[in-house]
Coordinates of C-alpha atoms in Angstrom, one line a residue:
Chain A
X251 CA 107.9 150.4 122.3
X252 CA 108.0 152.7 119.6
X253 CA 110.3 153.2 117.2
X254 CA 111.4 156.4 118.5
X255 CA 112.4 154.9 121.7
X256 CA 115.0 152.3 119.7
X257 CA 116.5 155.6 118.3
X258 CA 116.8 157.5 121.2
X259 CA 120.3 158.0 121.9
X260 CA 121.3 155.6 124.3
X261 CA 121.7 157.9 128.1
X262 CA 120.0 159.0 130.9
X263 CA 116.4 158.4 130.5
X264 CA 115.4 155.7 132.1
X265 CA 113.8 152.9 130.5
X266 CA 109.8 152.6 132.2
X267 CA 110.1 149.1 133.1
X268 CA 108.0 146.5 130.2
X269 CA 105.5 144.4 131.4
X270 CA 106.6 140.8 131.8
X271 CA 105.3 139.0 128.1
X272 CA 106.2 135.6 127.7
X273 CA 107.1 136.1 123.9
X274 CA 108.9 139.2 125.0
X275 CA 112.5 137.8 124.6
X276 CA 114.7 138.7 127.8
X277 CA 116.8 141.2 126.5
X278 CA 116.3 143.4 123.6
X279 CA 120.6 143.9 122.6
X280 CA 120.4 140.2 122.6
X281 CA 118.1 139.6 120.1
X282 CA 118.1 142.7 118.1
X283 CA 120.8 141.6 115.4
X284 CA 119.2 137.6 115.4
X285 CA 115.6 139.2 114.8
X286 CA 117.2 140.7 111.2
X287 CA 118.4 137.8 110.5
X288 CA 115.5 135.7 111.3
X289 CA 113.1 137.7 109.6
X290 CA 114.0 135.8 106.2
X291 CA 114.2 132.7 107.9
X292 CA 110.4 131.5 108.3
X293 CA 110.5 132.9 104.4
X294 CA 113.1 130.1 103.5
X295 CA 111.6 127.6 105.5
X296 CA 108.5 127.6 103.6
X297 CA 109.5 128.7 99.9
X298 CA 110.5 125.1 99.1
X299 CA 106.7 123.6 100.2
X300 CA 105.6 127.0 98.4
X301 CA 107.4 126.4 95.2
X302 CA 106.1 122.5 95.0
X303 CA 102.6 123.2 95.8
X304 CA 102.2 125.6 93.5
X305 CA 103.7 123.8 90.6
X306 CA 102.4 120.5 91.4
X307 CA 98.6 122.0 92.8
X308 CA 98.4 125.8 91.6
X309 CA 99.7 125.7 88.0
X310 CA 97.2 122.9 87.6
X311 CA 94.4 125.0 88.9
X312 CA 95.0 128.0 86.9
X313 CA 95.9 125.3 83.7
X314 CA 92.1 124.0 84.3
X315 CA 91.2 127.4 84.0
X316 CA 92.7 127.7 80.8
X317 CA 91.7 124.6 79.6
X318 CA 88.6 125.4 80.5
X319 CA 88.0 127.5 77.9
X320 CA 89.7 126.1 75.0
X321 CA 89.4 123.1 73.2
X322 CA 92.2 120.6 73.8
X323 CA 91.9 117.3 72.3
X324 CA 94.7 114.2 71.7
X325 CA 96.1 116.5 68.8
X326 CA 96.5 119.6 71.0
X327 CA 98.1 117.7 73.5
X328 CA 100.5 115.6 71.6
X329 CA 102.0 117.8 69.4
X330 CA 101.6 120.6 71.1
X331 CA 99.8 122.4 68.2
X332 CA 98.0 125.6 69.8
X333 CA 94.6 124.8 71.1
X334 CA 91.9 127.4 70.2
X335 CA 89.7 129.4 72.2
X336 CA 86.2 128.7 72.7
X337 CA 85.1 131.2 75.4
X338 CA 82.2 129.5 77.5
X339 CA 81.2 127.0 74.8
X340 CA 82.4 123.9 76.5
X341 CA 80.2 125.2 79.9
X342 CA 77.4 126.3 78.0
X343 CA 77.4 122.6 76.3
X344 CA 78.0 120.7 79.7
X345 CA 75.6 122.7 81.7
X346 CA 72.8 122.2 78.8
X347 CA 73.7 118.3 79.0
X348 CA 70.3 116.7 80.2
X349 CA 72.8 113.6 81.3
X350 CA 75.0 116.3 83.4
X351 CA 72.7 116.5 85.4
X352 CA 71.9 113.3 86.4
X353 CA 75.0 112.5 86.9
X354 CA 75.6 115.7 89.7
X355 CA 72.3 114.7 91.0
X356 CA 73.4 111.2 91.8
X357 CA 76.9 112.2 93.1
X358 CA 75.4 114.2 95.6
X359 CA 72.4 111.5 96.6
X360 CA 75.6 108.9 97.2
X361 CA 77.5 111.6 98.8
X362 CA 74.7 112.6 101.3
X363 CA 73.7 109.1 102.1
X364 CA 77.8 108.1 102.3
X365 CA 78.3 110.9 105.0
X366 CA 75.2 111.2 106.6
X367 CA 75.4 107.2 107.6
X368 CA 78.8 107.3 108.1
X369 CA 79.0 110.2 110.4
X370 CA 75.9 108.5 112.3
X371 CA 77.6 105.4 112.9
X372 CA 81.5 107.0 113.6
X373 CA 79.5 108.8 115.9
X374 CA 77.6 105.9 117.7
X375 CA 80.3 103.7 117.8
X376 CA 83.0 106.2 119.2
X377 CA 80.5 106.6 122.3
X378 CA 80.1 102.7 122.7
X379 CA 83.9 102.4 122.6
X380 CA 84.2 104.7 125.9
X381 CA 81.4 102.4 127.7
X382 CA 82.1 99.1 126.6
X383 CA 84.4 96.1 128.0
X384 CA 88.4 97.1 127.4
X385 CA 89.3 93.5 126.0
X386 CA 86.3 94.0 123.3
X387 CA 87.5 97.8 122.7
X388 CA 91.1 96.7 121.5
X389 CA 89.6 94.0 119.4
X390 CA 87.3 96.8 117.7
X391 CA 89.9 99.3 117.2
X392 CA 92.4 96.7 115.5
X393 CA 89.5 95.7 113.4
X394 CA 89.3 99.1 113.1
X395 CA 92.6 100.0 111.8
X396 CA 92.6 96.9 109.3
X397 CA 90.0 98.4 107.8
X398 CA 91.5 101.7 107.6
X399 CA 94.9 100.2 106.5
X400 CA 93.5 98.7 103.7
X401 CA 94.4 99.5 100.4
X402 CA 91.1 100.4 98.4
X403 CA 92.0 98.6 95.4
X404 CA 92.3 95.7 98.0
X405 CA 88.7 96.1 99.7
X406 CA 86.9 96.9 96.4
X407 CA 88.2 93.6 94.8
X408 CA 87.1 91.9 98.6
X409 CA 83.6 93.7 98.1
X410 CA 83.1 93.0 94.7
X411 CA 83.8 89.4 95.1
X412 CA 81.1 89.5 98.0
X413 CA 78.8 91.0 95.6
X414 CA 79.4 88.1 92.6
X415 CA 76.5 86.6 91.1
X416 CA 78.1 83.2 91.3
X417 CA 80.2 83.2 94.1
X418 CA 79.1 85.7 96.2
X419 CA 78.9 85.3 99.8
X420 CA 76.3 87.7 99.9
X421 CA 74.2 85.8 97.6
X422 CA 74.8 82.9 99.5
X423 CA 74.0 84.4 103.0
X424 CA 70.8 85.5 101.6
X425 CA 69.5 82.5 99.9
X426 CA 71.1 79.9 102.6
X427 CA 70.6 81.5 105.9
X428 CA 67.9 84.3 105.3
X429 CA 65.5 81.8 103.3
X430 CA 65.9 84.7 100.0
X431 CA 65.9 83.0 96.2
X432 CA 69.0 85.0 95.8
X433 CA 71.0 82.7 93.5
X434 CA 72.6 83.8 90.5
X435 CA 71.1 87.6 91.6
X436 CA 73.2 90.0 89.5
X437 CA 73.5 92.7 91.5
X438 CA 75.2 95.5 88.6
X439 CA 71.8 95.2 87.1
X440 CA 69.8 97.6 88.6
X441 CA 72.2 100.8 89.6
X442 CA 70.2 101.4 92.9
X443 CA 71.3 98.0 93.8
X444 CA 74.6 98.1 92.4
X445 CA 75.3 101.7 94.2
X446 CA 74.3 100.0 97.5
X447 CA 77.4 97.6 97.0
X448 CA 79.9 100.8 96.4
X449 CA 78.1 102.6 99.2
X450 CA 79.0 99.9 101.8
X451 CA 82.4 100.0 100.9
X452 CA 83.4 103.3 100.7
X453 CA 80.9 102.9 104.4
X454 CA 83.2 100.1 105.6
X455 CA 86.3 102.1 104.6
X456 CA 85.6 105.4 106.0
X457 CA 84.1 104.4 109.6
X458 CA 87.3 103.8 111.2
X459 CA 88.7 107.2 110.7
X460 CA 85.3 109.1 111.8
X461 CA 85.6 105.9 115.2
X462 CA 88.7 106.5 115.8
X463 CA 88.9 110.7 115.5
X464 CA 85.7 111.1 117.3
X465 CA 86.6 108.6 120.0
X466 CA 90.0 110.7 120.5
X467 CA 87.7 113.7 120.8
X468 CA 85.2 112.4 123.4
X469 CA 88.5 111.5 125.7
X470 CA 88.7 115.0 125.7
X471 CA 85.0 115.7 127.1
X472 CA 85.7 115.9 131.0
X473 CA 84.3 112.8 132.5
X474 CA 83.2 114.7 135.9
X475 CA 81.2 117.1 134.3
X476 CA 79.4 114.1 132.5
X477 CA 78.7 112.4 135.7
X478 CA 78.0 115.9 137.8
X479 CA 74.9 116.7 134.6
X480 CA 73.9 113.2 135.1
X481 CA 73.3 113.3 138.6
X482 CA 71.7 117.0 138.6
X483 CA 69.2 115.6 136.5
X484 CA 70.1 115.4 133.0
X485 CA 69.1 111.9 130.6
X486 CA 71.8 110.3 128.6
X487 CA 70.5 113.1 125.6
X488 CA 70.6 116.1 127.9
X489 CA 74.4 115.2 128.8
X490 CA 75.0 114.8 125.0
X491 CA 73.4 117.8 124.5
X492 CA 74.5 120.4 126.9
X493 CA 78.4 118.8 127.7
X494 CA 80.0 116.6 125.3
X495 CA 78.9 117.7 121.8
X496 CA 80.0 121.4 122.5
X497 CA 83.4 119.2 123.0
X498 CA 83.3 117.7 120.3
X499 CA 81.6 120.0 117.6
X500 CA 84.8 121.4 116.1
X501 CA 86.3 117.6 115.7
X502 CA 82.9 116.2 114.4
X503 CA 82.4 119.1 111.4
X504 CA 86.0 118.3 110.2
X505 CA 85.5 115.2 109.9
X506 CA 81.9 116.0 108.3
X507 CA 83.8 118.2 106.1
X508 CA 86.3 116.1 105.5
X509 CA 83.9 112.9 104.8
X510 CA 81.3 115.5 102.5
X511 CA 84.6 116.2 100.4
X512 CA 85.7 112.4 99.7
X513 CA 82.1 111.3 99.0
X514 CA 82.0 114.0 96.3
X515 CA 84.8 112.7 94.9
X516 CA 84.3 108.8 95.2
X517 CA 86.4 107.3 91.9
X518 CA 88.5 104.3 92.7
X519 CA 85.6 102.2 94.0
X520 CA 83.1 102.6 91.1
X521 CA 86.1 102.4 88.5
X522 CA 87.2 98.9 90.2
X523 CA 84.1 97.5 90.6
X524 CA 82.6 97.9 87.3
X525 CA 86.2 96.8 86.0
X526 CA 87.7 100.1 84.5
X527 CA 84.8 100.4 82.2
X528 CA 81.7 101.6 84.4
X529 CA 78.3 102.0 82.6
X530 CA 76.7 105.1 82.2
X531 CA 74.1 104.7 84.9
X532 CA 77.4 104.4 87.3
X533 CA 79.0 107.6 86.4
X534 CA 79.4 110.2 89.4
X535 CA 81.4 113.6 88.3
X536 CA 85.0 112.1 88.7
X537 CA 84.0 109.5 86.7
X538 CA 82.2 111.4 84.0
X539 CA 85.1 114.1 84.0
X540 CA 87.9 111.4 83.9
X541 CA 85.6 110.0 80.9
X542 CA 85.4 112.7 79.0
X543 CA 88.7 113.1 79.1
X544 CA 90.2 110.5 78.7
X545 CA 87.8 108.0 76.7
X546 CA 86.0 110.8 74.6
X547 CA 89.5 112.6 74.1
X548 CA 88.1 116.1 75.5
X549 CA 90.4 116.9 77.7
X550 CA 88.3 120.4 78.3
X551 CA 85.4 119.0 78.8
X552 CA 87.0 116.7 81.8
X553 CA 88.7 120.3 83.0
X554 CA 85.6 121.7 82.6
X555 CA 83.8 119.2 84.9
X556 CA 86.4 118.9 87.4
X557 CA 86.3 122.7 87.6
X558 CA 82.7 122.5 87.8
X559 CA 83.3 119.9 90.6
X560 CA 85.4 122.0 92.7
X561 CA 83.1 125.1 92.8
X562 CA 80.5 123.0 93.5
X563 CA 82.5 121.8 96.4
X564 CA 83.5 125.1 97.3
X565 CA 80.8 125.9 99.6
X566 CA 81.6 123.3 102.3
X567 CA 85.2 124.3 101.7
X568 CA 84.9 128.2 103.0
X569 CA 82.5 126.3 105.9
X570 CA 85.6 124.0 106.4
X571 CA 88.2 126.6 106.6
X572 CA 86.1 129.3 108.6
X573 CA 85.7 126.2 111.5
X574 CA 89.5 126.1 111.2
X575 CA 90.1 129.8 111.9
X576 CA 87.3 130.3 114.6
X577 CA 89.6 127.6 116.5
X578 CA 92.8 128.9 115.1
X579 CA 91.4 132.6 116.7
X580 CA 91.9 130.5 120.1
X581 CA 95.6 129.8 119.5
Chain B
X269 CA 85.8 109.2 143.1
X270 CA 83.2 109.3 145.7
X271 CA 80.1 106.7 145.9
X272 CA 78.2 109.5 145.3
X273 CA 79.6 109.3 141.8
X274 CA 78.6 105.8 141.2
X275 CA 74.4 105.7 142.2
X276 CA 73.2 102.8 140.0
X277 CA 75.9 99.7 139.6
X278 CA 73.2 97.7 138.1
X279 CA 72.3 100.1 136.1
X280 CA 75.6 100.7 134.8
X281 CA 75.8 97.3 134.2
X282 CA 73.4 96.3 132.2
X283 CA 74.0 99.2 130.1
X284 CA 77.4 97.7 129.6
X285 CA 76.3 94.9 127.8
X286 CA 74.3 96.6 125.4
X287 CA 77.5 98.8 124.8
X288 CA 79.2 95.1 124.5
X289 CA 77.3 93.7 121.8
X290 CA 77.3 97.1 119.5
X291 CA 80.9 96.3 119.9
X292 CA 81.1 93.2 118.7
X293 CA 78.8 93.6 116.1
X294 CA 80.7 96.1 114.7
X295 CA 84.2 94.2 115.1
X296 CA 81.9 91.6 113.2
X297 CA 81.3 93.8 110.2
X298 CA 84.5 95.6 110.0
X299 CA 86.7 92.5 110.2
X300 CA 85.1 90.3 108.1
X301 CA 86.1 91.7 105.1
X302 CA 89.4 91.4 106.4
X303 CA 89.1 87.9 107.7
X304 CA 88.0 86.9 103.8
X305 CA 90.7 88.6 102.5
X306 CA 93.3 85.8 104.4
X307 CA 91.2 83.2 104.4
X308 CA 90.5 83.6 100.1
X309 CA 94.2 83.7 100.0
X310 CA 94.8 80.5 102.0
X311 CA 91.9 78.8 100.1
X312 CA 92.2 75.9 97.5
X313 CA 91.5 76.8 94.1
X314 CA 88.3 75.3 93.9
X315 CA 86.2 76.9 97.2
X316 CA 87.1 79.9 95.4
X317 CA 85.3 79.0 92.4
X318 CA 82.4 77.4 94.2
X319 CA 78.2 78.1 94.2
X320 CA 78.5 77.3 97.2
X321 CA 80.7 79.6 99.3
X322 CA 81.7 78.6 102.7
X323 CA 82.7 80.4 105.7
X324 CA 85.6 78.3 106.6
X325 CA 88.1 76.9 104.4
X326 CA 87.8 72.6 104.1
X327 CA 92.1 73.1 103.8
X328 CA 94.9 75.1 103.7
X329 CA 97.1 76.2 101.0
X330 CA 99.5 78.5 99.4
X331 CA 99.1 77.5 95.7
X332 CA 97.2 81.2 95.1
X333 CA 100.3 82.8 97.1
X334 CA 102.6 81.1 94.4
X335 CA 100.3 81.7 91.2
X336 CA 100.4 85.5 92.7
X337 CA 104.6 85.4 92.9
X338 CA 105.2 83.9 89.8
X339 CA 102.6 86.2 87.9
X340 CA 104.8 88.5 85.4
X341 CA 106.8 91.7 86.8
X342 CA 105.9 91.0 90.4
X343 CA 109.2 91.4 91.4
X344 CA 109.5 95.1 89.2
X345 CA 106.4 96.3 90.7
X346 CA 107.9 96.0 94.3
X347 CA 111.1 97.6 93.3
X348 CA 108.6 100.3 91.4
X349 CA 107.0 100.3 94.8
X350 CA 109.0 101.1 97.0
X351 CA 111.0 103.2 94.3
X352 CA 108.5 105.5 94.2
X353 CA 107.2 105.3 97.9
X354 CA 110.4 106.2 99.6
X355 CA 111.9 108.7 97.5
X356 CA 108.3 110.6 98.2
X357 CA 107.7 110.1 101.4
X358 CA 111.9 111.4 102.5
X359 CA 111.1 114.4 100.4
X360 CA 107.8 115.1 102.0
X361 CA 109.6 114.9 104.9
X362 CA 112.3 117.0 104.9
X363 CA 110.4 119.7 102.6
X364 CA 107.6 119.4 105.6
X365 CA 109.5 119.7 108.7
X366 CA 111.2 122.6 107.9
X367 CA 108.1 124.4 106.9
X368 CA 105.7 123.4 109.8
X369 CA 108.7 124.4 112.2
X370 CA 108.3 127.8 110.3
X371 CA 104.8 127.8 111.2
X372 CA 104.5 126.4 114.5
X373 CA 107.7 128.7 115.7
X374 CA 108.1 132.3 114.2
X375 CA 105.3 134.7 113.9
X376 CA 105.6 135.9 110.0
X377 CA 103.0 138.0 107.7
X378 CA 101.3 135.8 105.5
X379 CA 102.0 132.5 108.0
X380 CA 98.2 132.4 107.8
X381 CA 97.6 133.3 104.4
X382 CA 100.3 129.5 103.8
X383 CA 98.4 127.8 106.3
X384 CA 95.1 128.5 104.5
X385 CA 96.7 127.4 101.7
X386 CA 97.7 124.0 103.1
X387 CA 94.2 123.4 104.5
X388 CA 92.5 124.6 101.0
X389 CA 94.9 122.1 98.8
X390 CA 93.5 119.0 101.1
X391 CA 90.1 120.1 99.6
X392 CA 91.0 119.8 95.9
X393 CA 89.5 116.7 95.1
X394 CA 92.6 114.7 93.3
X395 CA 90.2 113.0 90.7
X396 CA 89.8 116.7 89.6
X397 CA 93.4 117.6 89.3
X398 CA 94.3 114.5 87.6
X399 CA 93.7 115.7 83.7
X400 CA 95.7 119.1 84.2
X401 CA 98.5 117.1 86.0
X402 CA 98.7 114.4 83.4
X403 CA 99.0 117.6 80.8
X404 CA 101.0 118.9 82.8
X405 CA 103.2 116.1 83.5
X406 CA 103.4 115.3 79.5
X407 CA 104.3 118.7 79.1
X408 CA 107.7 117.8 81.1
X409 CA 108.1 114.7 79.5
X410 CA 107.3 113.1 83.1
X411 CA 104.8 110.5 81.7
X412 CA 105.6 107.1 82.0
X413 CA 108.8 108.1 84.3
X414 CA 109.0 107.5 87.8
X415 CA 109.6 110.5 88.6
X416 CA 106.6 111.8 87.6
X417 CA 105.4 110.1 90.0
X418 CA 107.7 110.8 92.7
X419 CA 106.4 114.5 92.5
X420 CA 103.0 113.8 92.8
X421 CA 102.9 112.2 95.7
X422 CA 105.4 114.0 97.4
X423 CA 103.9 117.2 96.7
X424 CA 100.3 115.8 97.8
X425 CA 102.0 114.6 101.4
X426 CA 103.0 117.9 101.9
X427 CA 100.2 119.5 103.1
X428 CA 99.2 117.3 105.2
X429 CA 102.7 116.1 106.9
X430 CA 103.2 119.8 107.6
X431 CA 99.9 120.3 109.5
X432 CA 100.5 116.8 111.4
X433 CA 103.7 118.0 112.4
X434 CA 103.7 121.5 113.5
X435 CA 101.1 119.9 116.2
X436 CA 104.1 118.5 117.6
X437 CA 105.9 121.5 117.1
X438 CA 103.7 123.6 118.7
X439 CA 103.8 121.4 121.7
X440 CA 107.7 121.6 122.3
X441 CA 108.8 124.2 124.7
X442 CA 110.1 127.0 123.0
X443 CA 112.5 127.3 126.1
X444 CA 114.1 124.4 125.1
X445 CA 115.5 125.4 122.3
X446 CA 116.5 129.0 123.6
X447 CA 118.2 127.5 126.3
X448 CA 120.5 125.3 124.2
X449 CA 120.9 128.5 122.1
X450 CA 121.5 130.6 125.3
X451 CA 124.4 127.5 126.3
X452 CA 125.8 127.8 122.5
X453 CA 123.6 126.2 120.1
X454 CA 123.5 127.6 117.0
X455 CA 120.2 128.0 115.7
X456 CA 120.6 125.1 113.5
X457 CA 122.1 122.6 116.4
X458 CA 119.4 123.8 118.4
X459 CA 116.8 122.1 116.3
X460 CA 119.1 119.3 115.4
X461 CA 120.2 118.1 119.1
X462 CA 116.7 119.6 120.6
X463 CA 113.6 119.7 118.5
X464 CA 114.4 117.1 116.0
X465 CA 114.5 114.0 118.8
X466 CA 111.1 115.5 120.3
X467 CA 110.3 115.9 116.9
X468 CA 111.2 111.8 116.1
X469 CA 107.4 110.6 116.7
X470 CA 105.1 113.3 115.2
X471 CA 107.8 112.3 111.8
X472 CA 107.3 108.6 112.5
X473 CA 103.5 109.1 112.5
X474 CA 103.3 111.5 109.1
X475 CA 105.6 109.5 107.3
X476 CA 103.9 106.5 107.4
X477 CA 101.2 108.1 106.9
X478 CA 102.0 109.6 103.7
X479 CA 104.1 106.5 103.3
X480 CA 100.3 105.1 103.1
X481 CA 98.9 107.0 100.6
X482 CA 101.3 106.9 98.1
X483 CA 101.3 102.5 98.7
X484 CA 97.8 102.5 98.2
X485 CA 97.4 104.8 95.0
X486 CA 96.7 103.9 92.2
X487 CA 95.0 106.1 89.7
X488 CA 97.7 109.0 88.6
X489 CA 100.3 105.6 88.8
X490 CA 97.5 104.0 86.2
X491 CA 97.4 106.8 83.6
X492 CA 101.5 108.0 84.1
X493 CA 102.9 104.7 84.1
X494 CA 102.5 103.1 80.7
X495 CA 105.2 100.0 80.9
X496 CA 104.4 96.8 82.6
X497 CA 107.8 96.7 84.3
X498 CA 107.3 100.0 85.5
X499 CA 103.6 99.5 87.1
X500 CA 103.6 99.7 91.0
X501 CA 102.2 97.2 92.9
X502 CA 98.3 98.5 92.4
X503 CA 98.9 98.9 89.1
X504 CA 100.2 95.2 89.1
X505 CA 96.6 93.9 90.9
X506 CA 94.8 95.1 87.9
X507 CA 96.6 92.1 85.9
X508 CA 93.8 89.4 88.0
X509 CA 91.2 91.4 86.6
X510 CA 90.9 90.8 83.5
X511 CA 87.8 91.1 80.6
X512 CA 87.4 87.3 81.3
X513 CA 86.7 86.8 84.9
X514 CA 88.9 87.7 87.9
X515 CA 91.0 85.5 89.6
X516 CA 90.4 85.9 93.1
X517 CA 92.2 83.4 94.5
X518 CA 95.4 84.7 93.0
X519 CA 94.4 88.1 93.4
X520 CA 93.0 87.8 97.2
X521 CA 97.1 86.6 97.4
X522 CA 98.4 89.2 96.3
X523 CA 96.7 91.3 98.1
X524 CA 97.4 90.1 101.2
X525 CA 101.2 90.5 100.1
X526 CA 100.7 94.3 99.6
X527 CA 97.9 95.4 102.7
X528 CA 100.3 92.9 105.2
X529 CA 102.8 95.6 105.7
X530 CA 100.7 98.6 105.9
X531 CA 98.4 97.4 108.2
X532 CA 101.0 96.5 110.5
X533 CA 102.6 100.0 110.3
X534 CA 99.0 101.0 111.0
X535 CA 98.7 99.5 113.7
X536 CA 102.4 100.5 115.5
X537 CA 101.5 104.3 114.8
X538 CA 97.8 104.5 114.7
X539 CA 97.6 105.9 118.5
X540 CA 100.3 108.8 117.1
X541 CA 98.4 109.3 114.2
X542 CA 94.9 109.6 116.0
X543 CA 97.1 112.1 118.5
X544 CA 98.1 114.3 115.5
X545 CA 95.0 114.5 114.0
X546 CA 93.0 115.8 116.4
X547 CA 96.2 118.1 118.2
X548 CA 96.1 119.6 114.6
X549 CA 92.7 120.1 114.8
X550 CA 91.8 121.1 118.2
X551 CA 95.3 123.5 118.5
X552 CA 94.2 124.9 114.7

């Protein structure tokens, strides 16, 4: 209905019958005044959330950008003294620092290893869960939920103890049951071994979310379709490729993207495992930025590293958004 | 189902054994750290400092729990955690429910932009935001104050909670609320009497999720809160880790005390949470 028709003087013109539409309210006369009041209602409803998010996330993000072009140290922070503008100096310093690139590569490698393992194991487990006996599935679900709910700090302390050189279970099992001599073996001397322990706690903590979400997605796959495909001669892989995968793909991609973001930002596990003072060989981007800011007292350096991290991740973020929007368009 | 759909029962049975084996293996791996936590908390101390760790404790003892509870500031840590988490979650639920209702019910200009913002916020790495947030809190005089931590936890919970509750809002037929209004309810009345009760499960799931996140957070609390008697439970836990070594027995007992309520809550709501997660995903 056009605006002209709305304004047309009431009488004789017969109004053409409107096509019935779900979203069209029953009578325009009744809803017209409500609509006028209601037009601002949704904005009023989201206003508090918009303000809160702007204050806690958007403004600090802008602040990060500003700070990364300044030189903010302890003095500027505590006295409120105006910080000096240094242009791109923070960035050129960081990007020109070989240690920074070591940290970037270490972070990327660690992230890829953790995400691939988590997603692979999670998908396999979710598939297996569909086919195992009910009581085993229930017990496994309980274990997954318990692991999921375990506070990071608690999980990290347990794994730290597992890997303890003198009192750890890992060394005990390797020595006693596998006949290897791991008595008193220190897992932290070689960062490659140390990162195995860190990866173990990260993957162990991430598998429940991935498995349970993928399992929920797998229950959406029509059983008849899978069986029909199997009857038509498709092998297990074929059924997965042509029937199962298309249904769970959006959920899988969303979970994988979230995993990339989480594993790229692993902080607590390293920080706590290394007794709040990780050695430089254990620096991942989050740790590196934290140490530059709080230990070297250069908040601007820390902010610049954070900003670079956000930029590195934004490619993934854009991909994730496009996926979600694609799904959203179906709505 | 017809007999044609189960053509090879013997093969199916055999493969079921394989899946059961996978399930049991996964169960052992996933449950072992949880088992270790509880068993170690109950283990006598001399077994913890043993060069020959055993999988079973020789006897049960509550000494570790006593040491954990007697440690300084246990009471004040519980109090801090409760004040901070409950305030943050209640606030987050109020804001996110009304925002979720707005994007679930109305089509308005800027709706999509708002939804994208919610998603993007979740992509911001929290550790990357730590420094500017710290500086912001410092500027506002919120360092070492509960409210600084509360505001951050509250807002951190908003995007996910809004997204999740929205999934429940769009599942409630619009006609329900319209017929309530035809019957003489105001819009607010219709919301409180019709929509709110139906949203309750979604709200419960979202609030537990937010509560767990706040309850488990420690980095921000560690950086912002400076007085010993303001520490939250997670920051307080660090007391057992000193440069001279870790008191694993007390740490495990204290950790059990902190983790137990979380695990129990989680067990109760995990199904709803998974459905909330997937409905948010599938329905975009």
